[in-house]
CSV table of C-alpha atoms and ligand atoms in Angstrom, one decimal:
chain,number,residue,atom,x,y,z
A,6,MET,CA,-30.7,-27.9,-20.2
A,7,ALA,CA,-28.9,-26.2,-17.6
A,8,VAL,CA,-28.9,-27.5,-13.9
A,9,THR,CA,-31.1,-25.5,-11.4
A,10,GLU,CA,-30.6,-24.3,-8.0
A,11,GLU,CA,-33.3,-26.9,-6.8
A,12,GLN,CA,-31.0,-29.5,-8.7
A,13,ILE,CA,-28.4,-28.5,-6.4
A,14,THR,CA,-30.0,-28.4,-3.4
A,15,GLU,CA,-31.4,-31.5,-3.7
A,16,VAL,CA,-27.9,-33.2,-4.0
A,17,LEU,CA,-26.4,-31.1,-1.1
A,18,ARG,CA,-29.3,-32.8,0.6
A,19,THR,CA,-27.7,-36.0,0.6
A,20,ILE,CA,-24.4,-35.0,1.9
A,21,GLN,CA,-23.9,-35.2,5.7
A,22,ASP,CA,-21.5,-33.5,7.5
A,23,PRO,CA,-19.0,-36.2,9.0
A,24,GLU,CA,-19.1,-35.2,12.7
A,25,LEU,CA,-22.5,-34.3,13.0
A,26,TYR,CA,-24.1,-36.9,10.9
A,27,LYS,CA,-27.0,-34.3,9.5
A,28,ASP,CA,-27.2,-33.3,6.0
A,29,LEU,CA,-25.5,-29.5,5.2
A,30,VAL,CA,-29.0,-28.1,3.9
A,31,THR,CA,-30.7,-28.8,7.3
A,32,LEU,CA,-27.9,-28.0,9.2
A,33,ASN,CA,-28.0,-24.5,7.5
A,34,MET,CA,-24.4,-24.8,5.8
A,35,ILE,CA,-25.0,-23.8,2.7
A,36,LYS,CA,-25.3,-20.0,2.2
A,37,ARG,CA,-24.9,-19.2,-1.2
A,38,ILE,CA,-25.4,-21.5,-4.4
A,39,ARG,CA,-25.1,-19.9,-7.9
A,40,ALA,CA,-25.2,-22.0,-11.3
A,41,CYS,CA,-24.5,-20.6,-14.9
A,42,GLU,CA,-23.6,-22.6,-18.0
A,43,GLY,CA,-22.5,-25.5,-16.5
A,44,ASN,CA,-20.8,-23.7,-13.8
A,45,ILE,CA,-21.3,-24.1,-10.0
A,46,SER,CA,-20.3,-22.1,-7.1
A,47,VAL,CA,-21.4,-23.3,-3.6
A,48,ASP,CA,-20.5,-21.0,-0.3
A,49,VAL,CA,-20.6,-23.4,2.7
A,50,GLU,CA,-20.0,-22.5,6.5
A,51,LEU,CA,-18.1,-25.1,8.2
A,52,ARG,CA,-18.8,-26.2,11.7
A,53,ASN,CA,-15.6,-27.4,12.0
A,54,PRO,CA,-12.4,-26.3,9.9
A,55,ALA,CA,-10.9,-29.6,10.0
A,56,THR,CA,-13.7,-30.9,8.2
A,57,ARG,CA,-13.0,-28.7,5.1
A,58,GLY,CA,-11.3,-30.9,2.6
A,59,ALA,CA,-13.7,-33.6,3.3
A,60,ILE,CA,-16.8,-32.0,2.6
A,61,ARG,CA,-15.2,-30.0,-0.2
A,62,ASP,CA,-14.3,-33.1,-2.0
A,63,HIS,CA,-18.0,-34.7,-1.4
A,64,ILE,CA,-19.6,-31.8,-2.8
A,65,GLU,CA,-17.4,-31.6,-5.7
A,66,ARG,CA,-18.0,-35.3,-6.7
A,67,ALA,CA,-21.6,-35.1,-5.9
A,68,LEU,CA,-22.0,-31.7,-7.8
A,69,ARG,CA,-19.7,-33.0,-11.0
A,70,SER,CA,-22.1,-36.3,-11.6
A,71,LEU,CA,-25.3,-34.3,-12.1
A,72,PRO,CA,-25.7,-33.8,-16.0
A,73,GLY,CA,-24.6,-30.6,-17.9
A,74,VAL,CA,-22.1,-29.7,-15.2
A,75,ASP,CA,-18.5,-28.6,-16.0
A,76,GLU,CA,-16.8,-26.7,-13.2
A,77,VAL,CA,-18.1,-26.8,-9.8
A,78,PHE,CA,-16.6,-24.3,-7.3
A,79,VAL,CA,-16.5,-24.8,-3.5
A,80,ASN,CA,-15.7,-21.8,-1.0
A,81,THR,CA,-15.5,-22.4,2.9
A,82,THR,CA,-15.8,-19.9,5.5
A,83,ILE,CA,-15.7,-20.5,9.1
A,84,PRO,CA,-17.6,-18.8,12.1
A,85,ALA,CA,-15.9,-17.1,14.7
A,86,SER,CA,-17.3,-19.7,17.2
A,87,ALA,CA,-15.5,-22.5,15.3
A,88,PRO,CA,-13.1,-24.7,17.3
A,89,VAL,CA,-9.6,-23.2,16.2
A,90,ALA,CA,-7.8,-26.0,18.2
A,91,ALA,CA,-9.3,-28.2,16.0
A,92,ALA,CA,-8.5,-27.1,12.4
A,93,ALA,CA,-6.8,-29.2,10.2
A,94,PRO,CA,-3.0,-28.4,9.5
A,95,ARG,CA,-2.4,-26.0,7.0
A,96,PRO,CA,0.9,-25.8,4.9
A,97,ALA,CA,3.3,-23.5,6.1
A,98,GLY,CA,2.6,-19.6,5.3
A,99,ALA,CA,-0.8,-20.3,4.0
A,100,PRO,CA,-3.0,-17.5,4.4
A,101,HIS,CA,-5.9,-17.8,6.9
A,102,ALA,CA,-9.2,-18.4,5.4
A,103,HIS,CA,-10.7,-17.7,9.3
A,104,ALA,CA,-13.4,-15.1,9.6
A,105,PRO,CA,-13.5,-13.0,13.0
A,106,GLY,CA,-16.3,-11.5,13.7
A,107,HIS,CA,-19.0,-13.3,11.2
A,108,SER,CA,-22.5,-13.8,12.8
A,109,HIS,CA,-25.1,-16.1,11.7
A,110,ASN,CA,-27.6,-13.1,11.4
A,111,GLN,CA,-26.0,-12.0,8.5
A,112,PRO,CA,-25.8,-15.0,6.6
A,113,GLN,CA,-25.9,-13.0,3.2
A,114,GLN,CA,-22.6,-11.3,3.6
A,115,PRO,CA,-19.9,-13.7,4.1
A,116,PRO,CA,-17.2,-12.4,6.3
A,117,LYS,CA,-14.1,-10.7,5.2
A,118,ALA,CA,-11.2,-13.0,4.9
A,119,GLU,CA,-8.3,-12.4,7.3
A,120,MET,CA,-5.1,-12.2,5.1
A,121,LYS,CA,-2.6,-12.6,7.7
A,122,ASN,CA,0.6,-12.6,5.7
A,123,ILE,CA,-0.6,-10.7,3.0
A,124,LYS,CA,0.8,-6.8,3.5
A,125,ASN,CA,-1.0,-4.8,0.9
A,126,ILE,CA,-3.5,-5.8,-1.7
A,127,ILE,CA,-3.6,-3.7,-4.6
A,128,ALA,CA,-6.2,-3.8,-7.2
A,129,VAL,CA,-5.7,-3.0,-10.8
A,130,GLY,CA,-8.7,-2.0,-13.2
A,131,ALA,CA,-9.7,-0.2,-16.3
A,132,GLY,CA,-13.0,1.3,-17.4
A,133,LYS,CA,-12.7,-0.8,-20.6
A,134,GLY,CA,-10.8,-3.5,-22.2
A,135,GLY,CA,-7.4,-3.4,-24.3
A,136,VAL,CA,-6.3,-0.5,-22.5
A,137,GLY,CA,-3.4,-2.3,-21.1
A,138,LYS,CA,-4.6,-3.3,-17.7
A,139,SER,CA,-3.1,-6.5,-17.4
A,140,THR,CA,0.2,-5.9,-18.9
A,141,ILE,CA,0.3,-2.9,-16.4
A,142,ALA,CA,-0.6,-5.2,-13.7
A,143,ALA,CA,1.8,-7.8,-14.3
A,144,ASN,CA,4.6,-5.5,-14.8
A,145,LEU,CA,3.7,-3.7,-11.8
A,146,ALA,CA,3.8,-7.4,-10.0
A,147,VAL,CA,7.5,-7.8,-11.7
A,148,GLY,CA,8.8,-4.7,-10.9
A,149,LEU,CA,7.9,-4.8,-7.3
A,150,ALA,CA,9.5,-8.3,-7.1
A,151,LEU,CA,12.5,-6.6,-8.6
A,152,ALA,CA,12.7,-3.7,-6.0
A,153,GLY,CA,12.9,-6.8,-3.8
A,154,ARG,CA,9.5,-7.3,-2.8
A,155,SER,CA,7.8,-10.7,-2.0
A,156,VAL,CA,4.6,-10.4,-4.5
A,157,GLY,CA,1.7,-12.2,-5.8
A,158,LEU,CA,-0.6,-11.5,-8.8
A,159,ILE,CA,-3.9,-12.8,-9.3
A,160,ASP,CA,-5.3,-12.7,-12.8
A,161,ALA,CA,-9.2,-12.4,-11.9
A,162,ASP,CA,-9.9,-11.5,-15.3
A,163,ILE,CA,-12.9,-13.5,-16.2
A,164,TYR,CA,-13.7,-12.1,-19.2
A,165,GLY,CA,-10.3,-12.5,-20.9
A,166,PRO,CA,-7.6,-14.0,-18.4
A,167,SER,CA,-3.9,-13.3,-20.1
A,168,VAL,CA,-1.8,-13.6,-17.5
A,169,PRO,CA,-1.0,-17.0,-18.3
A,170,THR,CA,0.5,-15.8,-21.6
A,171,LEU,CA,1.8,-12.7,-20.0
A,172,MET,CA,3.7,-14.7,-17.6
A,173,GLY,CA,4.7,-17.3,-19.8
A,174,LEU,CA,2.8,-20.1,-17.9
A,175,GLY,CA,1.5,-21.8,-21.2
A,176,ASP,CA,-1.7,-24.4,-20.5
A,177,LEU,CA,0.0,-25.4,-17.3
A,178,ALA,CA,-2.2,-26.5,-14.5
A,179,PRO,CA,-1.4,-25.4,-10.9
A,180,GLY,CA,-0.4,-28.1,-8.3
A,181,VAL,CA,-2.4,-28.7,-5.2
A,182,ASN,CA,-0.7,-29.1,-1.5
A,183,VAL,CA,-3.6,-30.9,1.1
A,184,ASP,CA,-6.5,-28.9,0.0
A,185,MET,CA,-4.7,-25.3,-1.1
A,186,ILE,CA,-3.6,-24.3,-4.2
A,187,VAL,CA,-0.1,-24.0,-5.0
A,188,PRO,CA,0.7,-20.8,-7.1
A,189,PHE,CA,3.3,-21.0,-10.0
A,190,GLN,CA,6.7,-19.4,-9.2
A,191,ILE,CA,8.1,-16.9,-11.7
A,192,GLY,CA,12.3,-16.5,-10.9
A,193,GLY,CA,14.9,-14.8,-13.0
A,194,GLU,CA,17.6,-12.2,-12.7
A,195,GLY,CA,17.4,-9.6,-10.4
A,196,ILE,CA,14.7,-11.5,-8.4
A,197,ALA,CA,15.2,-12.4,-4.8
A,198,THR,CA,12.0,-13.8,-4.0
A,199,PRO,CA,9.9,-15.7,-7.1
A,200,LEU,CA,6.7,-14.0,-8.0
A,201,LYS,CA,3.9,-16.2,-7.1
A,202,VAL,CA,1.2,-16.4,-9.8
A,203,ILE,CA,-2.1,-17.5,-10.0
A,204,SER,CA,-4.7,-17.1,-13.1
A,205,ILE,CA,-8.5,-18.3,-13.4
A,206,GLY,CA,-7.1,-18.8,-16.9
A,207,SER,CA,-5.2,-21.8,-15.6
A,208,MET,CA,-8.3,-23.2,-13.7
A,209,VAL,CA,-10.8,-23.7,-16.0
A,210,PRO,CA,-10.6,-24.3,-20.2
A,211,LYS,CA,-9.7,-21.2,-22.1
A,212,ASP,CA,-13.0,-21.4,-24.2
A,213,ARG,CA,-15.0,-21.9,-20.9
A,214,ALA,CA,-13.5,-19.1,-19.0
A,215,LEU,CA,-14.9,-16.2,-21.7
A,216,ILE,CA,-18.9,-17.6,-20.9
A,217,TRP,CA,-18.8,-17.0,-17.3
A,218,ARG,CA,-21.5,-14.5,-16.0
A,219,GLY,CA,-20.2,-12.1,-13.3
A,220,PRO,CA,-21.8,-13.8,-10.6
A,221,MET,CA,-20.7,-17.2,-11.5
A,222,ALA,CA,-17.2,-15.8,-10.7
A,223,HIS,CA,-17.8,-14.9,-7.0
A,224,GLY,CA,-16.9,-18.5,-5.9
A,225,ALA,CA,-13.7,-18.9,-8.1
A,226,VAL,CA,-12.1,-15.5,-6.9
A,227,ARG,CA,-12.8,-16.3,-3.4
A,228,GLN,CA,-11.2,-19.2,-3.7
A,229,LEU,CA,-7.9,-17.5,-5.6
A,230,LEU,CA,-8.1,-15.2,-2.7
A,231,THR,CA,-8.0,-17.4,0.3
A,232,GLN,CA,-7.4,-20.8,-0.7
A,233,VAL,CA,-4.1,-20.5,-2.6
A,234,GLU,CA,-0.7,-21.2,-0.7
A,235,TRP,CA,0.6,-17.4,-0.8
A,236,GLY,CA,2.8,-17.5,2.0
A,237,GLU,CA,4.4,-14.1,3.3
A,238,LEU,CA,3.7,-11.3,0.8
A,239,ASP,CA,4.4,-7.7,0.5
A,240,TYR,CA,1.9,-7.2,-2.1
A,241,LEU,CA,-0.5,-9.2,-4.0
A,242,VAL,CA,-1.7,-7.5,-6.9
A,243,VAL,CA,-5.2,-8.6,-8.8
A,244,ASP,CA,-5.9,-8.0,-12.3
A,245,LEU,CA,-9.8,-7.3,-12.4
A,246,PRO,CA,-11.9,-7.5,-15.3
A,247,PRO,CA,-12.2,-4.5,-17.4
A,248,GLY,CA,-15.6,-2.1,-16.0
A,249,THR,CA,-17.5,-2.7,-13.2
A,250,GLY,CA,-18.7,-5.8,-11.9
A,251,ASP,CA,-19.3,-8.7,-9.6
A,252,VAL,CA,-15.3,-9.7,-9.7
A,253,SER,CA,-14.7,-6.2,-8.5
A,254,LEU,CA,-17.6,-6.7,-5.7
A,255,THR,CA,-16.4,-10.2,-4.6
A,256,LEU,CA,-13.0,-8.6,-4.3
A,257,ALA,CA,-14.1,-5.7,-2.1
A,258,GLN,CA,-16.1,-8.1,0.3
A,259,THR,CA,-13.6,-10.8,0.6
A,260,VAL,CA,-10.4,-9.0,1.8
A,261,SER,CA,-9.5,-5.3,2.6
A,262,VAL,CA,-8.1,-4.1,-0.2
A,263,THR,CA,-5.5,-1.3,0.2
A,264,GLY,CA,-6.1,0.5,-3.1
A,265,ALA,CA,-6.8,0.4,-6.9
A,266,VAL,CA,-4.7,1.5,-9.5
A,267,ILE,CA,-6.8,2.6,-12.7
A,268,VAL,CA,-5.4,1.9,-15.9
A,269,ALA,CA,-6.3,4.4,-18.8
A,270,THR,CA,-5.7,5.3,-22.2
A,271,PRO,CA,-5.5,9.0,-23.1
A,272,GLN,CA,-8.4,9.7,-25.7
A,273,GLU,CA,-11.7,11.0,-24.2
A,274,VAL,CA,-14.0,8.0,-24.8
A,275,ALA,CA,-11.4,5.7,-23.1
A,276,LEU,CA,-11.4,8.3,-20.0
A,277,ALA,CA,-15.3,8.7,-19.7
A,278,ASP,CA,-15.4,4.8,-18.8
A,279,ALA,CA,-12.0,5.3,-16.2
A,280,ARG,CA,-14.0,7.5,-14.6
A,281,ARG,CA,-16.9,5.6,-14.1
A,282,ALA,CA,-14.5,2.7,-12.9
A,283,VAL,CA,-12.9,5.2,-10.4
A,284,ARG,CA,-16.5,6.0,-8.8
A,285,MET,CA,-17.2,2.6,-8.6
A,286,PHE,CA,-14.0,1.5,-6.7
A,287,GLN,CA,-15.2,4.3,-4.4
A,288,GLN,CA,-18.3,2.8,-3.9
A,289,LEU,CA,-16.9,-0.2,-2.8
A,290,GLY,CA,-14.8,1.5,-0.4
A,291,ILE,CA,-11.9,0.9,-2.6
A,292,GLU,CA,-9.4,3.7,-2.5
A,293,ILE,CA,-7.8,5.1,-5.4
A,294,LEU,CA,-3.9,4.8,-5.4
A,295,GLY,CA,-3.9,6.5,-8.9
A,296,VAL,CA,-4.2,6.8,-12.4
A,297,VAL,CA,-1.9,5.0,-15.0
A,298,GLU,CA,-1.8,6.6,-18.5
A,299,ASN,CA,-1.0,3.7,-20.7
A,300,MET,CA,-0.4,3.9,-24.6
A,301,SER,CA,0.5,7.6,-23.9
A,302,TYR,CA,2.3,8.2,-26.8
A,303,PHE,CA,4.5,6.3,-29.3
A,304,VAL,CA,8.1,6.6,-30.0
A,305,CYS,CA,8.7,5.9,-33.9
A,306,GLU,CA,12.6,4.5,-34.7
A,307,HIS,CA,13.9,7.9,-35.3
A,308,GLY,CA,13.0,8.9,-31.9
A,309,LYS,CA,10.1,11.1,-32.6
A,310,GLU,CA,7.2,10.9,-30.5
A,311,TYR,CA,3.8,10.8,-31.7
A,312,ASP,CA,0.7,11.5,-29.2
A,313,ILE,CA,-1.6,9.2,-30.9
A,314,PHE,CA,-4.4,9.2,-28.5
A,315,GLY,CA,-3.9,12.6,-27.1
A,316,ARG,CA,-1.4,12.5,-24.4
A,317,GLY,CA,-1.8,13.7,-21.2
A,318,GLY,CA,-5.8,13.0,-21.1
A,319,ALA,CA,-5.5,10.8,-18.2
A,320,GLN,CA,-3.0,12.8,-16.3
A,321,LEU,CA,-5.8,15.6,-16.9
A,322,MET,CA,-8.8,13.3,-15.5
A,323,ALA,CA,-6.6,12.3,-12.6
A,324,GLN,CA,-5.7,15.9,-11.7
A,325,GLN,CA,-9.8,16.7,-12.1
A,326,MET,CA,-10.8,13.8,-10.0
A,327,GLY,CA,-8.1,14.7,-7.1
A,328,LEU,CA,-6.5,11.6,-7.9
A,329,ALA,CA,-2.6,10.9,-7.9
A,330,PHE,CA,-0.6,10.5,-11.1
A,331,LEU,CA,1.2,7.3,-11.6
A,332,GLY,CA,3.0,7.8,-14.8
A,333,GLU,CA,2.6,7.5,-18.4
A,334,ILE,CA,3.8,4.4,-20.2
A,335,PRO,CA,4.7,5.1,-23.9
A,336,ILE,CA,3.4,2.5,-26.9
A,337,ASP,CA,6.7,0.4,-27.3
A,338,MET,CA,6.7,-2.8,-29.6
A,339,ALA,CA,9.0,-4.4,-27.4
A,340,VAL,CA,6.3,-4.2,-25.0
A,341,ARG,CA,3.8,-5.9,-26.7
A,342,ILE,CA,6.7,-8.6,-28.2
A,343,ASN,CA,7.7,-9.5,-24.4
A,344,SER,CA,4.1,-9.7,-23.6
A,345,ASP,CA,3.2,-12.5,-25.9
A,346,ALA,CA,6.6,-14.2,-25.6
A,347,GLY,CA,6.0,-14.3,-21.9
A,348,LYS,CA,9.0,-12.4,-21.1
A,349,PRO,CA,8.0,-9.6,-18.6
A,350,LEU,CA,11.4,-9.6,-17.2
A,351,ASP,CA,12.8,-8.0,-20.2
A,352,ASN,CA,10.4,-5.0,-20.3
A,353,PHE,CA,12.6,-3.7,-17.1
A,354,ALA,CA,16.1,-4.6,-19.3
A,355,LYS,CA,15.2,-3.9,-22.7
A,356,ALA,CA,12.5,-1.7,-23.7
A,357,ALA,CA,12.2,1.9,-24.3
A,358,ALA,CA,9.7,1.6,-21.8
A,359,SER,CA,11.3,0.1,-19.1
A,360,LYS,CA,12.2,3.8,-17.2
A,361,HIS,CA,8.7,4.4,-17.1
A,362,LEU,CA,7.4,0.9,-15.6
A,363,ALA,CA,9.9,1.3,-12.9
A,364,GLU,CA,8.5,5.0,-12.5
A,365,MET,CA,5.3,3.9,-12.4
A,366,VAL,CA,6.0,1.4,-9.8
A,367,ARG,CA,7.9,3.7,-7.6
A,368,LEU,CA,5.1,5.8,-7.5
A,369,THR,CA,2.4,3.3,-6.6
A,370,GLU,CA,4.5,1.8,-4.0
A,371,ALA,CA,5.3,5.6,-2.9
A,372,GLN,CA,1.1,6.1,-2.4
A,373,ILE,CA,0.5,2.7,-0.8
A,374,ASP,CA,3.3,3.9,2.0
A,375,ILE,CA,1.7,7.3,2.3
A,376,ARG,CA,-1.8,5.4,3.3
A,377,ASN,CA,0.1,2.7,5.7
A,378,SER,CA,2.0,6.0,7.3
A,379,THR,CA,-1.2,7.8,7.9
A,380,ARG,CA,-3.6,4.9,8.7
A,381,PRO,CA,-5.2,5.6,11.9
A,382,VAL,CA,-3.8,3.9,15.3
A,383,ALA,CA,-6.6,1.8,16.1
A,384,LYS,CA,-6.6,0.3,12.5
A,385,LYS,CA,-3.0,-0.5,12.6
A,386,MET,CA,-3.8,-2.3,16.2
A,387,ASP,CA,-6.7,-4.2,14.8
A,388,LEU,CA,-4.5,-5.7,12.1
A,389,ARG,CA,-1.8,-6.6,14.8
A,390,ILE,CA,-4.7,-8.3,17.1
A,391,SER,CA,-6.2,-10.1,14.6
B,11,ADP,P1,-6.2,-5.3,-21.2
B,11,ADP,O1,-6.0,-6.3,-20.1
B,11,ADP,O2,-6.9,-3.9,-20.4
B,11,ADP,O3,-7.4,-5.9,-22.2
B,11,ADP,P2,-3.7,-6.2,-22.6
B,11,ADP,O4,-3.0,-6.1,-21.0
B,11,ADP,O5,-4.0,-7.5,-22.6
B,11,ADP,O6,-5.1,-5.2,-22.3
B,11,ADP,O7,-2.8,-5.4,-23.5
B,11,ADP,C1,-3.8,-5.2,-24.9
B,11,ADP,C2,-2.7,-5.3,-26.2
B,11,ADP,O8,-1.7,-4.3,-25.6
B,11,ADP,C3,-1.7,-6.6,-25.8
B,11,ADP,O9,-1.3,-7.4,-26.7
B,11,ADP,C4,-0.6,-5.5,-25.2
B,11,ADP,O10,0.9,-6.5,-25.1
B,11,ADP,C5,-0.6,-4.3,-25.6
B,11,ADP,N1,0.0,-3.4,-24.8
B,11,ADP,C6,-0.3,-3.1,-23.7
B,11,ADP,N2,0.2,-1.9,-23.1
B,11,ADP,C7,1.4,-1.5,-24.1
B,11,ADP,C8,2.3,-0.7,-24.5
B,11,ADP,N3,2.8,0.1,-23.6
B,11,ADP,N4,2.9,-1.0,-25.7
B,11,ADP,C9,2.8,-1.4,-26.4
B,11,ADP,N5,1.9,-2.6,-26.3
B,11,ADP,C10,1.3,-2.6,-25.4
């Protein structure tokens, strides 16, 4: 039988804050509980950041002992009034999960995490699955790393996490340093700063991730954003699930996203979904950096080009919606083979699509540069002070 919120609350009542000697429920530290199919997510607002590891361990152990519980995600936030000086030592370069400006009057809306060390966050979305969104996200991250940037990649596609395959991670599980998750590091020829990668697919068994309901993903996504040792990054690329849902909402609520790249194939049925995705991001307050037309056309071995899905459709859509066009990527068998083999760097060396991918990376970065250079002075100052 599925575990209920009431059962979870009862367990949390048995856990005391190590400094205040009262239980977490009585202290009003539990801000949100979600349970679905054996997965539990709990948001806890700590009184003292130094207690984070102890409280998280305690909650995880206690809830895992409930019958029918598979995974427990504990997300910790810290109110602005918390004693910062007493904070537990963080690994060098780890991002802050500290939350300025949070008020006890708004417990329903968790504060945005301050990603001090991450300059830009790029969301990659699509209207529907199978259009090559994860492929574009992974190649965008690799292309930026090849251009000399320090880059992180989060695979937040709960319905089909494919980054472990695309990046050649296999079934490896990420490590943990104190209470921070350590991302995988991908290096290779032409990459000065290894690309840091973490996938929701590496954190839960493959068959289980697929049965998640949107709301359950909230906790896991927050954890991937704020409790991973990202260090200093120029770009953090986030591969979102297709369509419109809770993961995108969590992303928008948790961090300040620089902008979203929308991936679409050119045929009309796919474009209708892509338009919806654009509007959803805009409603969430996430700017659209532009549209990538993937699987734009196919070049046969004799060099003849075939417009299988109606080349130019996504470009037209971008034009009609007043969005930037970030380029067309042809169907290239080498891209598919390199992706299945976990060798994304080869797409930039050997594939026919390589120059198109490099151009897509260049255009995306240009869109970010435009936004950063035209950002109001006040906002820039906020960023420095915070
Ligand atoms: P999504 O994330 O939108 O579900 P994927 O990125 O997983 O889609 O891509 C679906 C399949 O299409 C994968 O096998 C991938 O290798 C392949 N693919 C994506 N883009 C291209 C391309 N431009 N050329 C050839 N194959 C591609």
